[in-house]
Tab-separated table of C-alpha atoms and ligand atoms in Angstrom:
chain	number	residue	atom	x	y	z
A	1	MET	CA	-9.325	4.054	-11.020
A	2	ILE	CA	-6.457	3.061	-8.727
A	3	TYR	CA	-8.361	3.774	-5.512
A	4	ASP	CA	-11.264	1.546	-6.570
A	5	LYS	CA	-8.853	-1.245	-7.442
A	6	LEU	CA	-7.156	-0.928	-4.048
A	7	LYS	CA	-10.526	-1.020	-2.295
A	8	LYS	CA	-11.414	-4.140	-4.224
A	9	MET	CA	-8.176	-5.881	-3.206
A	10	ALA	CA	-8.529	-4.671	0.423
A	11	VAL	CA	-4.932	-5.687	1.183
A	12	VAL	CA	-1.671	-4.314	-0.248
A	13	PRO	CA	1.491	-6.368	0.313
A	14	VAL	CA	4.265	-3.957	1.307
A	15	VAL	CA	7.681	-5.271	0.296
A	16	GLU	CA	11.336	-4.514	0.689
A	17	ILE	CA	13.301	-6.110	-2.139
A	18	GLU	CA	17.069	-6.380	-1.983
A	19	ASP	CA	17.583	-8.278	-5.230
A	20	SER	CA	15.574	-6.987	-8.182
A	21	HIS	CA	15.596	-10.464	-9.762
A	22	GLN	CA	13.236	-11.557	-7.011
A	23	ALA	CA	10.594	-9.008	-7.960
A	24	VAL	CA	8.971	-11.028	-10.735
A	25	PRO	CA	8.744	-14.283	-8.708
A	26	VAL	CA	7.172	-12.292	-5.840
A	27	ALA	CA	4.688	-10.738	-8.274
A	28	GLU	CA	3.901	-14.178	-9.725
A	29	ALA	CA	3.234	-15.574	-6.257
A	30	LEU	CA	0.828	-12.688	-5.643
A	31	ILE	CA	-0.856	-13.147	-9.039
A	32	ASN	CA	-1.320	-16.854	-8.284
A	33	ALA	CA	-2.798	-15.886	-4.927
A	34	GLY	CA	-5.319	-13.579	-6.631
A	35	LEU	CA	-3.697	-10.443	-5.203
A	36	PRO	CA	-2.054	-8.641	-8.139
A	37	VAL	CA	-0.903	-5.581	-6.180
A	38	ILE	CA	2.268	-4.516	-4.423
A	39	GLU	CA	3.843	-1.528	-2.699
A	40	ILE	CA	7.588	-1.627	-3.287
A	41	THR	CA	9.335	0.462	-0.675
A	42	PHE	CA	12.161	2.759	-1.705
A	43	ARG	CA	14.348	1.518	1.106
A	44	THR	CA	16.704	-0.507	-1.042
A	45	ASP	CA	18.741	0.253	-4.141
A	46	ALA	CA	16.881	-2.522	-5.931
A	47	ALA	CA	13.435	-0.870	-5.612
A	48	LEU	CA	13.479	0.928	-8.948
A	49	GLU	CA	14.684	-2.062	-10.929
A	50	ALA	CA	12.159	-4.239	-9.090
A	51	ILE	CA	9.315	-1.969	-10.229
A	52	LYS	CA	10.656	-2.001	-13.796
A	53	ASN	CA	10.926	-5.784	-13.868
A	54	ILE	CA	7.356	-6.329	-12.712
A	55	ALA	CA	5.910	-3.602	-14.947
A	56	ASP	CA	7.684	-5.005	-18.032
A	57	GLN	CA	6.489	-8.520	-17.384
A	58	TYR	CA	3.009	-7.824	-16.003
A	59	PRO	CA	1.714	-4.457	-17.250
A	60	SER	CA	-1.650	-4.780	-15.518
A	61	PHE	CA	-0.152	-5.603	-12.107
A	62	LEU	CA	-0.899	-2.709	-9.740
A	63	ILE	CA	2.469	-1.338	-8.611
A	64	GLY	CA	2.848	1.307	-5.941
A	65	ALA	CA	6.102	2.934	-4.919
A	66	GLY	CA	6.373	3.328	-1.142
A	67	THR	CA	8.577	5.242	1.297
A	68	ILE	CA	8.773	8.025	-1.293
A	69	SER	CA	10.274	11.228	0.064
A	70	SER	CA	11.321	13.311	-2.970
A	71	VAL	CA	10.007	14.503	-6.303
A	72	GLN	CA	12.930	12.797	-8.027
A	73	GLN	CA	11.889	9.456	-6.557
A	74	VAL	CA	8.330	10.017	-7.813
A	75	GLN	CA	9.631	10.697	-11.318
A	76	GLU	CA	11.884	7.651	-11.287
A	77	ALA	CA	9.175	5.385	-9.865
A	78	VAL	CA	6.581	6.479	-12.412
A	79	ASP	CA	9.079	6.160	-15.274
A	80	ALA	CA	9.800	2.640	-14.081
A	81	GLY	CA	6.100	1.721	-14.132
A	82	ALA	CA	4.654	2.559	-10.708
A	83	THR	CA	1.051	3.716	-10.952
A	84	PHE	CA	0.644	5.086	-7.445
A	85	ILE	CA	2.872	6.725	-4.864
A	86	VAL	CA	2.819	6.174	-1.098
A	87	THR	CA	4.628	8.411	1.382
A	88	PRO	CA	5.211	7.710	5.080
A	89	GLY	CA	4.377	11.303	6.040
A	90	VAL	CA	3.189	14.684	4.787
A	91	ASN	CA	5.659	15.744	2.104
A	92	ILE	CA	4.359	18.913	0.450
A	93	PRO	CA	6.731	18.983	-2.575
A	94	VAL	CA	5.831	15.381	-3.387
A	95	LEU	CA	2.107	16.044	-2.969
A	96	THR	CA	2.179	19.192	-5.061
A	97	TYR	CA	4.077	17.448	-7.831
A	98	CYS	CA	1.708	14.470	-7.820
A	99	ARG	CA	-1.314	16.779	-7.898
A	100	ASP	CA	0.110	18.794	-10.797
A	101	MET	CA	1.065	15.676	-12.745
A	102	LYS	CA	-2.160	13.849	-11.826
A	103	ILE	CA	-0.247	10.956	-10.253
A	104	PRO	CA	-2.298	9.070	-7.622
A	105	VAL	CA	-0.664	9.548	-4.234
A	106	ILE	CA	-1.519	8.194	-0.780
A	107	PRO	CA	0.295	10.293	1.819
A	108	GLY	CA	0.899	9.098	5.348
A	109	VAL	CA	-0.823	10.826	8.272
A	110	CYS	CA	-1.178	9.984	11.937
A	111	THR	CA	-2.685	13.069	13.588
A	112	PRO	CA	-5.593	15.469	13.005
A	113	SER	CA	-3.035	18.174	12.227
A	114	ASP	CA	-1.520	16.050	9.449
A	115	ILE	CA	-4.990	15.540	7.984
A	116	GLU	CA	-5.795	19.264	8.136
A	117	ARG	CA	-2.651	20.086	6.167
A	118	LEU	CA	-3.918	17.875	3.372
A	119	LEU	CA	-7.547	18.998	3.180
A	120	GLY	CA	-6.873	21.307	0.229
A	121	TYR	CA	-5.358	18.527	-1.866
A	122	ASP	CA	-8.649	16.743	-2.443
A	123	LEU	CA	-7.150	13.297	-1.846
A	124	PRO	CA	-9.549	10.337	-1.839
A	125	MET	CA	-7.385	8.210	0.439
A	126	LEU	CA	-4.740	8.766	3.121
A	127	LYS	CA	-2.356	6.239	4.613
A	128	PHE	CA	-2.698	5.937	8.382
A	129	PHE	CA	0.868	5.256	9.468
A	130	PRO	CA	2.159	3.756	11.694
A	131	ALA	CA	-1.308	2.350	12.313
A	132	GLU	CA	-0.908	0.210	15.428
A	133	ALA	CA	1.622	2.499	17.095
A	134	ALA	CA	-0.511	5.580	16.377
A	135	GLY	CA	-3.658	4.303	18.062
A	136	GLY	CA	-4.958	1.640	15.698
A	137	VAL	CA	-8.662	1.052	15.302
A	138	ALA	CA	-9.554	3.319	18.257
A	139	MET	CA	-7.785	6.223	16.571
A	140	LEU	CA	-9.473	5.545	13.219
A	141	LYS	CA	-12.874	5.536	14.921
A	142	ALA	CA	-12.045	8.821	16.638
A	143	LEU	CA	-10.893	10.367	13.329
A	144	ALA	CA	-14.171	9.337	11.669
A	145	GLY	CA	-15.919	12.005	13.780
A	146	PRO	CA	-14.373	15.195	12.410
A	147	TYR	CA	-13.084	13.649	9.164
A	148	GLY	CA	-15.947	11.337	8.226
A	149	ALA	CA	-15.444	11.723	4.478
A	150	ILE	CA	-11.834	10.540	4.500
A	151	GLN	CA	-10.888	6.962	3.664
A	152	PHE	CA	-7.701	5.502	5.130
A	153	MET	CA	-5.190	2.817	4.240
A	154	PRO	CA	-3.791	1.785	7.651
A	155	THR	CA	-0.260	0.397	7.462
A	156	GLY	CA	2.169	-0.601	10.198
A	157	GLY	CA	1.445	-3.457	12.555
A	158	ILE	CA	-1.393	-5.002	10.524
A	159	SER	CA	-1.566	-8.802	10.607
A	160	PRO	CA	-4.095	-11.573	9.980
A	161	GLU	CA	-5.017	-11.228	13.678
A	162	ASN	CA	-6.176	-7.615	13.481
A	163	LEU	CA	-7.036	-7.287	9.762
A	164	GLU	CA	-10.749	-7.820	10.360
A	165	SER	CA	-10.942	-5.120	13.015
A	166	TYR	CA	-9.356	-2.632	10.602
A	167	LEU	CA	-11.396	-3.590	7.545
A	168	SER	CA	-14.538	-3.343	9.646
A	169	CYS	CA	-13.971	0.382	10.211
A	170	GLY	CA	-16.224	2.450	7.970
A	171	ASN	CA	-13.322	4.756	7.094
A	172	VAL	CA	-10.912	1.988	6.059
A	173	SER	CA	-10.825	0.925	2.406
A	174	VAL	CA	-7.693	-1.161	2.288
A	175	CYS	CA	-4.823	-2.193	4.603
A	176	GLY	CA	-1.114	-2.337	3.851
A	177	GLY	CA	1.302	-4.737	5.465
A	178	SER	CA	4.481	-6.723	5.109
A	179	TRP	CA	3.160	-10.000	6.492
A	180	ILE	CA	2.370	-11.557	3.079
A	181	ALA	CA	5.644	-10.976	1.236
A	182	ALA	CA	7.810	-10.589	4.322
A	183	LYS	CA	11.461	-9.666	3.926
A	184	GLY	CA	12.643	-12.977	5.377
A	185	LEU	CA	10.557	-14.979	2.907
A	186	ILE	CA	11.872	-12.967	-0.032
A	187	GLN	CA	15.455	-13.427	1.204
A	188	LYS	CA	14.868	-17.188	1.388
A	189	ALA	CA	13.172	-17.105	-2.038
A	190	ASP	CA	10.196	-18.862	-0.445
A	191	PHE	CA	7.701	-17.767	-3.087
A	192	GLU	CA	5.443	-20.708	-2.306
A	193	GLU	CA	4.898	-19.422	1.232
A	194	ILE	CA	4.278	-15.915	-0.117
A	195	GLN	CA	1.605	-17.362	-2.399
A	196	LYS	CA	0.052	-19.285	0.520
A	197	LEU	CA	-0.044	-16.173	2.717
A	198	GLY	CA	-1.523	-14.231	-0.206
A	199	GLU	CA	-4.208	-16.864	-0.674
A	200	LYS	CA	-4.980	-16.747	3.049
A	201	ALA	CA	-5.331	-12.964	2.923
A	202	VAL	CA	-7.662	-13.162	-0.095
A	203	ALA	CA	-9.771	-15.797	1.686
A	204	GLN	CA	-9.854	-13.706	4.860
A	205	VAL	CA	-11.025	-10.627	2.946
A	206	SER	CA	-13.790	-12.687	1.293
A	207	SER	CA	-14.950	-14.038	4.620
A	208	ILE	CA	-14.941	-10.572	6.206
A	209	ARG	CA	-17.015	-9.303	3.265
A	210	ALA	CA	-19.374	-12.243	3.490
A	211	LYS	CA	-20.100	-11.265	7.064
A	212	GLY	CA	-21.408	-8.005	5.658
A	213	GLN	CA	-18.998	-5.757	7.474
A	214	SER	CA	-19.504	-2.049	7.133
A	215	TYR	CA	-16.578	-1.193	4.887
A	216	ALA	CA	-17.269	-0.633	1.192
A	217	ALA	CA	-16.616	-3.744	-0.866
B	1	LIG	O1	8.250	2.430	4.560
B	1	LIG	C1	7.068	2.685	4.485
B	1	LIG	O2	6.632	3.581	3.752
B	1	LIG	C2	6.111	1.894	5.229
B	1	LIG	O3	4.986	1.779	4.870
B	1	LIG	C3	6.582	1.256	6.461
B	1	LIG	C4	6.394	-0.238	6.522
B	1	LIG	O4	6.929	-0.870	5.421
B	1	LIG	C5	4.990	-0.629	6.675
B	1	LIG	O5	4.460	0.107	7.698
B	1	LIG	C6	4.852	-2.080	6.895
B	1	LIG	O6	4.750	-2.323	8.245
B	1	LIG	P1	4.566	-3.768	8.831
B	1	LIG	O7	3.453	-4.408	8.060
B	1	LIG	O8	4.232	-3.536	10.254
B	1	LIG	O9	5.879	-4.448	8.638
């Protein structure tokens, strides 16, 4: 189950890839770091080819397609090998299609009204985006009152400095962020640094878990 795998990883590197040839080296850096998961954002023309390249080479690598805003993009991403879809906001055609086709989808929300629009879709996890700008941990704690059963994947403004505060929220399963495979590092082809940052994130998650924080491990 995708959601269980994401919970286990606790961190999803969000990437913007401009050259699809760099996708496999990025994936290898993440595999070496013990973090075989990625959300490739559909913000560049190379996104689709990047997904294909990783999926061909590493079939068990968990590949999400992010910034998805149309049904056509969902179809293309899934055909290329993406196993989950992430949207920045509430996109009803995308959600309906994913529900009908049984494609795991994590839609973005940042208000109670967004959440209410999605209640009928029976989604196990929602993306809280943009997390820091939309109220961060305080907002997640407030949302846990009326929407206690919903698990979130906060994304936007997450860093090693605030990761622990997010993962310590009872309604947070996993965090997304660009700090591990940052655009600048990919542009410089600094895969070593990406691996190091991945290793640091994995170590940080282990230490947070060892402290017995309240989120589900
Ligand atoms: O395009 C999307 O669908 C997104 O998820 C937006 C950003 O890529 C993430 O919010 C990462 O944000 P930072 O970690 O703050 O760089």
